[in-house]
PDB file of C-alpha atoms in Angstrom:
ATOM      1  CA  UNK A   1     -31.410  -5.796 -75.381  1.00 46.00           C
ATOM      2  CA  UNK A   2     -34.345  -7.536 -73.766  1.00 46.00           C
ATOM      3  CA  UNK A   3     -36.394  -4.321 -73.706  1.00 46.00           C
ATOM      4  CA  UNK A   4     -35.913  -3.723 -77.436  1.00 46.00           C
ATOM      5  CA  UNK A   5     -36.818  -7.301 -78.230  1.00 47.00           C
ATOM      6  CA  UNK A   6     -39.900  -7.022 -76.034  1.00 49.00           C
ATOM      7  CA  UNK A   7     -41.014  -3.882 -77.896  1.00 47.00           C
ATOM      8  CA  UNK A   8     -40.594  -5.514 -81.288  1.00 47.00           C
ATOM      9  CA  UNK A   9     -42.514  -8.596 -80.149  1.00 47.00           C
ATOM     10  CA  UNK A  10     -45.387  -6.585 -78.741  1.00 48.00           C
ATOM     11  CA  UNK A  11     -45.617  -4.542 -81.896  1.00 45.00           C
ATOM     12  CA  UNK A  12     -45.801  -7.644 -84.030  1.00 47.00           C
ATOM     13  CA  UNK A  13     -48.441  -9.246 -81.834  1.00 47.00           C
ATOM     14  CA  UNK A  14     -50.525  -6.072 -81.910  1.00 47.00           C
ATOM     15  CA  UNK A  15     -50.357  -5.944 -85.676  1.00 46.00           C
ATOM     16  CA  UNK A  16     -51.495  -9.529 -85.974  1.00 47.00           C
ATOM     17  CA  UNK A  17     -54.457  -8.936 -83.686  1.00 47.00           C
ATOM     18  CA  UNK A  18     -55.835  -5.932 -85.543  1.00 48.00           C
ATOM     19  CA  UNK A  19     -55.810  -5.899 -89.331  1.00 47.00           C
ATOM     20  CA  UNK A  20     -56.225  -2.096 -89.405  1.00 48.00           C
ATOM     21  CA  UNK A  21     -53.089  -1.529 -87.445  1.00 46.00           C
ATOM     22  CA  UNK A  22     -50.983  -3.802 -89.660  1.00 48.00           C
ATOM     23  CA  UNK A  23     -51.032  -1.332 -92.495  1.00 51.00           C
ATOM     24  CA  UNK A  24     -49.875   1.627 -90.297  1.00 55.00           C
ATOM     25  CA  UNK A  25     -47.039  -0.028 -88.340  1.00 59.00           C
ATOM     26  CA  UNK A  26     -43.385   0.363 -89.422  1.00 61.00           C
ATOM     27  CA  UNK A  27     -40.784  -2.335 -88.959  1.00 62.00           C
ATOM     28  CA  UNK A  28     -38.533  -1.912 -85.879  1.00 65.00           C
ATOM     29  CA  UNK A  29     -34.822  -1.147 -86.062  1.00 62.00           C
ATOM     30  CA  UNK A  30     -32.424  -3.621 -84.499  1.00 61.00           C
ATOM     31  CA  UNK A  31     -29.763  -1.537 -82.709  1.00 63.00           C
ATOM     32  CA  UNK A  32     -28.495  -4.278 -80.442  1.00 65.00           C
ATOM     33  CA  UNK A  33     -25.440  -5.242 -82.491  1.00 65.00           C
ATOM     34  CA  UNK A  34     -21.796  -4.817 -81.293  1.00 70.00           C
ATOM     35  CA  UNK A  35     -18.968  -3.628 -83.484  1.00 71.00           C
ATOM     36  CA  UNK A  36     -16.555  -6.381 -84.340  1.00 75.00           C
ATOM     37  CA  UNK A  37     -12.851  -5.642 -84.936  1.00 76.00           C
ATOM     38  CA  UNK A  38     -10.725  -7.484 -87.410  1.00 82.00           C
ATOM     39  CA  UNK A  39      -7.786  -8.621 -85.274  1.00 86.00           C
ATOM     40  CA  UNK A  40      -5.724  -9.653 -88.259  1.00 88.00           C
ATOM     41  CA  UNK A  41      -5.995  -6.193 -89.781  1.00 88.00           C
ATOM     42  CA  UNK A  42      -4.899  -4.392 -86.636  1.00 88.00           C
ATOM     43  CA  UNK A  43      -2.100  -6.866 -86.060  1.00 90.00           C
ATOM     44  CA  UNK A  44      -0.826  -6.099 -89.543  1.00 92.00           C
ATOM     45  CA  UNK A  45      -1.007  -2.354 -88.828  1.00 90.00           C
ATOM     46  CA  UNK A  46       1.028  -2.771 -85.641  1.00 91.00           C
ATOM     47  CA  UNK A  47       3.667  -4.789 -87.489  1.00 91.00           C
ATOM     48  CA  UNK A  48       4.037  -2.121 -90.183  1.00 92.00           C
ATOM     49  CA  UNK A  49       4.327   0.644 -87.573  1.00 91.00           C
ATOM     50  CA  UNK A  50       7.095  -1.252 -85.775  1.00 91.00           C
ATOM     51  CA  UNK A  51       8.948  -1.736 -89.049  1.00 89.00           C
ATOM     52  CA  UNK A  52       8.757   2.000 -89.804  1.00 88.00           C
ATOM     53  CA  UNK A  53      10.075   2.898 -86.345  1.00 87.00           C
ATOM     54  CA  UNK A  54      12.940   0.408 -86.706  1.00 84.00           C
ATOM     55  CA  UNK A  55      13.882   1.831 -90.141  1.00 82.00           C
ATOM     56  CA  UNK A  56      13.749   5.382 -88.757  1.00 80.00           C
ATOM     57  CA  UNK A  57      16.030   4.525 -85.823  1.00 73.00           C
ATOM     58  CA  UNK A  58      18.510   2.844 -88.194  1.00 73.00           C
ATOM     59  CA  UNK A  59      18.589   5.825 -90.529  1.00 70.00           C
ATOM     60  CA  UNK A  60      19.515   8.263 -87.727  1.00 65.00           C
ATOM     61  CA  UNK A  61      23.290   8.315 -87.149  1.00 63.00           C
ATOM     62  CA  UNK A  62      24.344   7.551 -83.594  1.00 62.00           C
ATOM     63  CA  UNK A  63      27.401   9.480 -82.495  1.00 58.00           C
ATOM     64  CA  UNK A  64      29.639   8.605 -79.587  1.00 62.00           C
ATOM     65  CA  UNK A  65      28.278   9.437 -76.136  1.00 63.00           C
ATOM     66  CA  UNK A  66      29.120  12.915 -74.906  1.00 67.00           C
ATOM     67  CA  UNK A  67      31.818  12.861 -72.239  1.00 72.00           C
ATOM     68  CA  UNK A  68      31.294  15.743 -69.816  1.00 79.00           C
ATOM     69  CA  UNK A  69      33.771  16.979 -67.269  1.00 82.00           C
ATOM     70  CA  UNK A  70      33.065  16.243 -63.602  1.00 82.00           C
ATOM     71  CA  UNK A  71      31.506  18.913 -61.442  1.00 82.00           C
ATOM     72  CA  UNK A  72      33.972  21.489 -60.106  1.00 83.00           C
ATOM     73  CA  UNK A  73      33.731  24.187 -57.476  1.00 81.00           C
ATOM     74  CA  UNK A  74      33.020  27.741 -58.595  1.00 83.00           C
ATOM     75  CA  UNK A  75      36.164  29.887 -58.967  1.00 83.00           C
ATOM     76  CA  UNK A  76      34.409  33.268 -59.206  1.00 82.00           C
ATOM     77  CA  UNK A  77      32.285  35.414 -56.933  1.00 86.00           C
ATOM     78  CA  UNK A  78      28.541  35.408 -57.556  1.00 87.00           C
ATOM     79  CA  UNK A  79      27.392  39.028 -57.652  1.00 85.00           C
ATOM     80  CA  UNK A  80      24.006  39.317 -55.956  1.00 85.00           C
ATOM     81  CA  UNK A  81      24.226  42.742 -54.299  1.00 84.00           C
ATOM     82  CA  UNK A  82      25.666  45.176 -56.852  1.00 83.00           C
ATOM     83  CA  UNK A  83      22.242  46.229 -58.148  1.00 79.00           C
ATOM     84  CA  UNK A  84      20.442  46.380 -54.836  1.00 81.00           C
ATOM     85  CA  UNK A  85      18.811  49.742 -54.057  1.00 81.00           C
ATOM     86  CA  UNK A  86      19.260  51.059 -57.595  1.00 82.00           C
ATOM     87  CA  UNK A  87      16.565  52.385 -59.916  1.00 83.00           C
ATOM     88  CA  UNK A  88      16.409  51.102 -63.468  1.00 80.00           C
ATOM     89  CA  UNK A  89      14.083  51.902 -66.364  1.00 83.00           C
ATOM     90  CA  UNK A  90      12.897  48.680 -68.002  1.00 82.00           C
ATOM     91  CA  UNK A  91      11.373  48.670 -71.473  1.00 83.00           C
ATOM     92  CA  UNK A  92       9.865  45.751 -73.394  1.00 80.00           C
ATOM     93  CA  UNK A  93      12.354  46.181 -76.255  1.00 83.00           C
ATOM     94  CA  UNK A  94      15.419  46.192 -74.001  1.00 82.00           C
ATOM     95  CA  UNK A  95      17.802  43.227 -74.318  1.00 85.00           C
ATOM     96  CA  UNK A  96      17.732  40.524 -71.698  1.00 83.00           C
ATOM     97  CA  UNK A  97      20.929  41.738 -70.077  1.00 81.00           C
ATOM     98  CA  UNK A  98      19.297  45.113 -69.320  1.00 83.00           C
ATOM     99  CA  UNK A  99      16.010  43.811 -67.965  1.00 84.00           C
ATOM    100  CA  UNK A 100      15.032  43.539 -64.312  1.00 83.00           C
ATOM    101  CA  UNK A 101      16.427  40.473 -62.595  1.00 86.00           C
ATOM    102  CA  UNK A 102      19.597  38.382 -62.778  1.00 89.00           C
ATOM    103  CA  UNK A 103      20.918  37.670 -66.259  1.00 89.00           C
ATOM    104  CA  UNK A 104      22.722  34.419 -67.053  1.00 90.00           C
ATOM    105  CA  UNK A 105      25.098  34.857 -69.977  1.00 89.00           C
ATOM    106  CA  UNK A 106      25.645  31.123 -70.380  1.00 89.00           C
ATOM    107  CA  UNK A 107      21.979  30.198 -70.790  1.00 90.00           C
ATOM    108  CA  UNK A 108      20.864  33.645 -72.099  1.00 89.00           C
ATOM    109  CA  UNK A 109      17.962  33.953 -69.678  1.00 90.00           C
ATOM    110  CA  UNK A 110      16.771  36.258 -66.898  1.00 90.00           C
ATOM    111  CA  UNK A 111      15.850  35.062 -63.407  1.00 91.00           C
ATOM    112  CA  UNK A 112      13.695  37.332 -61.276  1.00 87.00           C
ATOM    113  CA  UNK A 113      15.176  36.840 -57.783  1.00 89.00           C
ATOM    114  CA  UNK A 114      18.444  35.796 -56.167  1.00 89.00           C
ATOM    115  CA  UNK A 115      17.172  32.515 -54.728  1.00 90.00           C
ATOM    116  CA  UNK A 116      16.027  31.241 -58.111  1.00 92.00           C
ATOM    117  CA  UNK A 117      19.234  32.554 -59.702  1.00 92.00           C
ATOM    118  CA  UNK A 118      21.336  30.455 -57.327  1.00 92.00           C
ATOM    119  CA  UNK A 119      19.147  27.443 -58.040  1.00 93.00           C
ATOM    120  CA  UNK A 120      19.641  28.061 -61.760  1.00 93.00           C
ATOM    121  CA  UNK A 121      23.448  28.327 -61.746  1.00 92.00           C
ATOM    122  CA  UNK A 122      23.649  25.229 -59.534  1.00 91.00           C
ATOM    123  CA  UNK A 123      21.148  23.316 -61.645  1.00 90.00           C
ATOM    124  CA  UNK A 124      21.607  20.625 -64.249  1.00 89.00           C
ATOM    125  CA  UNK A 125      20.785  22.773 -67.292  1.00 90.00           C
ATOM    126  CA  UNK A 126      23.389  25.438 -66.470  1.00 91.00           C
ATOM    127  CA  UNK A 127      26.084  22.876 -65.657  1.00 89.00           C
ATOM    128  CA  UNK A 128      25.443  21.055 -68.924  1.00 88.00           C
ATOM    129  CA  UNK A 129      25.809  24.354 -70.798  1.00 88.00           C
ATOM    130  CA  UNK A 130      29.211  24.737 -69.119  1.00 87.00           C
ATOM    131  CA  UNK A 131      30.169  21.256 -70.297  1.00 86.00           C
ATOM    132  CA  UNK A 132      30.017  19.608 -66.882  1.00 87.00           C
ATOM    133  CA  UNK A 133      27.950  16.782 -65.504  1.00 83.00           C
ATOM    134  CA  UNK A 134      26.375  16.633 -62.064  1.00 82.00           C
ATOM    135  CA  UNK A 135      28.847  13.993 -60.896  1.00 84.00           C
ATOM    136  CA  UNK A 136      31.741  14.884 -58.608  1.00 83.00           C
ATOM    137  CA  UNK A 137      35.178  13.495 -59.338  1.00 82.00           C
ATOM    138  CA  UNK A 138      36.186  10.797 -56.876  1.00 84.00           C
ATOM    139  CA  UNK A 139      39.354  11.749 -55.009  1.00 84.00           C
ATOM    140  CA  UNK A 140      42.189   9.279 -54.654  1.00 88.00           C
ATOM    141  CA  UNK A 141      44.154   8.530 -51.505  1.00 90.00           C
ATOM    142  CA  UNK A 142      47.114  10.615 -52.705  1.00 91.00           C
ATOM    143  CA  UNK A 143      44.885  13.639 -53.330  1.00 88.00           C
ATOM    144  CA  UNK A 144      43.391  13.402 -49.846  1.00 90.00           C
ATOM    145  CA  UNK A 145      46.851  13.168 -48.277  1.00 90.00           C
ATOM    146  CA  UNK A 146      48.061  16.169 -50.265  1.00 90.00           C
ATOM    147  CA  UNK A 147      45.035  18.134 -49.149  1.00 87.00           C
ATOM    148  CA  UNK A 148      45.797  17.345 -45.516  1.00 88.00           C
ATOM    149  CA  UNK A 149      49.384  18.482 -45.969  1.00 88.00           C
ATOM    150  CA  UNK A 150      48.250  21.778 -47.459  1.00 86.00           C
ATOM    151  CA  UNK A 151      45.904  22.372 -44.541  1.00 84.00           C
ATOM    152  CA  UNK A 152      48.666  21.575 -42.049  1.00 82.00           C
ATOM    153  CA  UNK A 153      51.006  24.077 -43.686  1.00 80.00           C
ATOM    154  CA  UNK A 154      48.297  26.713 -43.755  1.00 74.00           C
ATOM    155  CA  UNK A 155      47.700  26.304 -40.026  1.00 63.00           C
ATOM    156  CA  UNK A 156      49.969  28.563 -37.964  1.00 59.00           C
ATOM    157  CA  UNK A 157      51.960  26.797 -35.215  1.00 57.00           C
ATOM    158  CA  UNK A 158      50.765  27.199 -31.652  1.00 55.00           C
ATOM    159  CA  UNK A 159      47.219  28.234 -32.519  1.00 58.00           C
ATOM    160  CA  UNK A 160      45.630  25.493 -30.502  1.00 58.00           C
ATOM    161  CA  UNK A 161      46.903  22.639 -28.375  1.00 62.00           C
ATOM    162  CA  UNK A 162      45.853  20.403 -25.512  1.00 65.00           C
ATOM    163  CA  UNK A 163      47.389  22.825 -22.986  1.00 69.00           C
ATOM    164  CA  UNK A 164      45.345  25.652 -24.456  1.00 72.00           C
ATOM    165  CA  UNK A 165      42.238  23.537 -24.001  1.00 77.00           C
ATOM    166  CA  UNK A 166      43.059  22.872 -20.339  1.00 80.00           C
ATOM    167  CA  UNK A 167      43.764  26.568 -19.763  1.00 84.00           C
ATOM    168  CA  UNK A 168      40.463  27.573 -21.306  1.00 84.00           C
ATOM    169  CA  UNK A 169      38.587  25.050 -19.160  1.00 87.00           C
ATOM    170  CA  UNK A 170      40.356  26.307 -16.015  1.00 87.00           C
ATOM    171  CA  UNK A 171      39.534  29.932 -16.805  1.00 89.00           C
ATOM    172  CA  UNK A 172      35.946  29.032 -17.492  1.00 89.00           C
ATOM    173  CA  UNK A 173      35.668  27.276 -14.128  1.00 90.00           C
ATOM    174  CA  UNK A 174      37.233  30.241 -12.319  1.00 91.00           C
ATOM    175  CA  UNK A 175      34.799  32.624 -13.964  1.00 91.00           C
ATOM    176  CA  UNK A 176      31.872  30.429 -12.967  1.00 91.00           C
ATOM    177  CA  UNK A 177      33.091  30.267  -9.340  1.00 91.00           C
ATOM    178  CA  UNK A 178      33.550  34.057  -9.199  1.00 91.00           C
ATOM    179  CA  UNK A 179      30.090  34.549 -10.618  1.00 90.00           C
ATOM    180  CA  UNK A 180      28.595  32.218  -7.995  1.00 91.00           C
ATOM    181  CA  UNK A 181      30.472  34.014  -5.193  1.00 91.00           C
ATOM    182  CA  UNK A 182      29.167  37.386  -6.326  1.00 91.00           C
ATOM    183  CA  UNK A 183      25.647  36.047  -6.434  1.00 90.00           C
ATOM    184  CA  UNK A 184      25.964  34.702  -2.855  1.00 91.00           C
ATOM    185  CA  UNK A 185      27.255  38.057  -1.603  1.00 91.00           C
ATOM    186  CA  UNK A 186      24.424  39.890  -3.299  1.00 90.00           C
ATOM    187  CA  UNK A 187      21.891  37.563  -1.669  1.00 89.00           C
ATOM    188  CA  UNK A 188      23.459  38.136   1.778  1.00 88.00           C
ATOM    189  CA  UNK A 189      23.399  41.925   1.361  1.00 88.00           C
ATOM    190  CA  UNK A 190      19.812  41.843   0.190  1.00 86.00           C
ATOM    191  CA  UNK A 191      18.794  39.677   3.161  1.00 85.00           C
ATOM    192  CA  UNK A 192      20.574  41.939   5.690  1.00 84.00           C
ATOM    193  CA  UNK A 193      18.971  45.014   4.143  1.00 83.00           C
ATOM    194  CA  UNK A 194      15.576  43.413   4.402  1.00 81.00           C
ATOM    195  CA  UNK A 195      16.099  42.567   8.135  1.00 77.00           C
ATOM    196  CA  UNK A 196      17.135  46.158   8.895  1.00 76.00           C
ATOM    197  CA  UNK A 197      14.110  47.530   7.089  1.00 74.00           C
ATOM    198  CA  UNK A 198      11.718  45.203   8.913  1.00 70.00           C
ATOM    199  CA  UNK A 199      13.213  45.917  12.393  1.00 65.00           C
ATOM    200  CA  UNK A 200      10.923  48.388  14.283  1.00 63.00           C
ATOM    201  CA  UNK A 201      12.340  51.662  15.528  1.00 64.00           C
ATOM    202  CA  UNK A 202      13.034  51.658  19.341  1.00 61.00           C
ATOM    203  CA  UNK A 203      12.369  54.567  21.671  1.00 65.00           C
ATOM    204  CA  UNK A 204      15.718  56.155  22.801  1.00 69.00           C
ATOM    205  CA  UNK A 205      14.735  56.058  26.466  1.00 72.00           C
ATOM    206  CA  UNK A 206      13.800  52.377  26.241  1.00 69.00           C
ATOM    207  CA  UNK A 207      16.989  51.697  24.393  1.00 67.00           C
ATOM    208  CA  UNK A 208      19.007  53.447  27.105  1.00 71.00           C
ATOM    209  CA  UNK A 209      17.278  51.445  29.844  1.00 72.00           C
ATOM    210  CA  UNK A 210      17.989  48.232  27.921  1.00 68.00           C
ATOM    211  CA  UNK A 211      21.627  49.133  27.543  1.00 66.00           C
ATOM    212  CA  UNK A 212      21.546  50.109  23.882  1.00 60.00           C
ATOM    213  CA  UNK A 213      22.284  53.757  24.506  1.00 55.00           C
ATOM    214  CA  UNK A 214      25.970  53.401  23.706  1.00 53.00           C
ATOM    215  CA  UNK A 215      25.209  52.728  20.032  1.00 49.00           C
ATOM    216  CA  UNK A 216      23.926  56.256  19.443  1.00 49.00           C
ATOM    217  CA  UNK A 217      25.919  59.299  18.534  1.00 52.00           C
ATOM    218  CA  UNK A 218      28.179  60.865  21.208  1.00 51.00           C
ATOM    219  CA  UNK A 219      27.641  64.424  20.092  1.00 51.00           C
ATOM    220  CA  UNK A 220      27.078  66.992  22.855  1.00 49.00           C
ATOM    221  CA  UNK A 221      24.923  70.013  22.346  1.00 44.00           C
TER     222      UNK A 221
END
């Protein structure tokens, strides 16, 4: 702002000093203004926009909230291996169910690999299409007790007990002791073999003089 004012002032002073230059100079343009906003106008615009949004929300009918079933475990087998190793001709005009990848009939889409297919069928979008939410039903005390009873009946009697545990521990200890004993015997045999190999061979005559002749063979020619 100060630079523009300085230019205008210098131009005016120069024109006053020389009469010839006063006829050729053009008046300067003041471009130092700032745009001013009418706050009342924009406040009125905001009020009208809020009124329109309120009328629009009132006009739309609000139905009751959708009640979805709790999440349940899957009662069917997910087929991921039936098409492995097979050759298939894929055309652009083929339906989605005949294209390469894993087809989801619920969501009518194709997923390219098995990992993403599992993520899809376990995801929120697929569960919502099945009419279920991502919340698990909270089990009551009676349901937990019934589940325990079912598991007890399914378990065959005598499969495992405290005596079986003691027997397994005893057998494990016996196996460890036998393994240690075998290792000690192998070390002794290896050490004796090494001593025999390192012992120098003795002359038979010297051995006979030293009294070791009786250890030889008693064969007669």
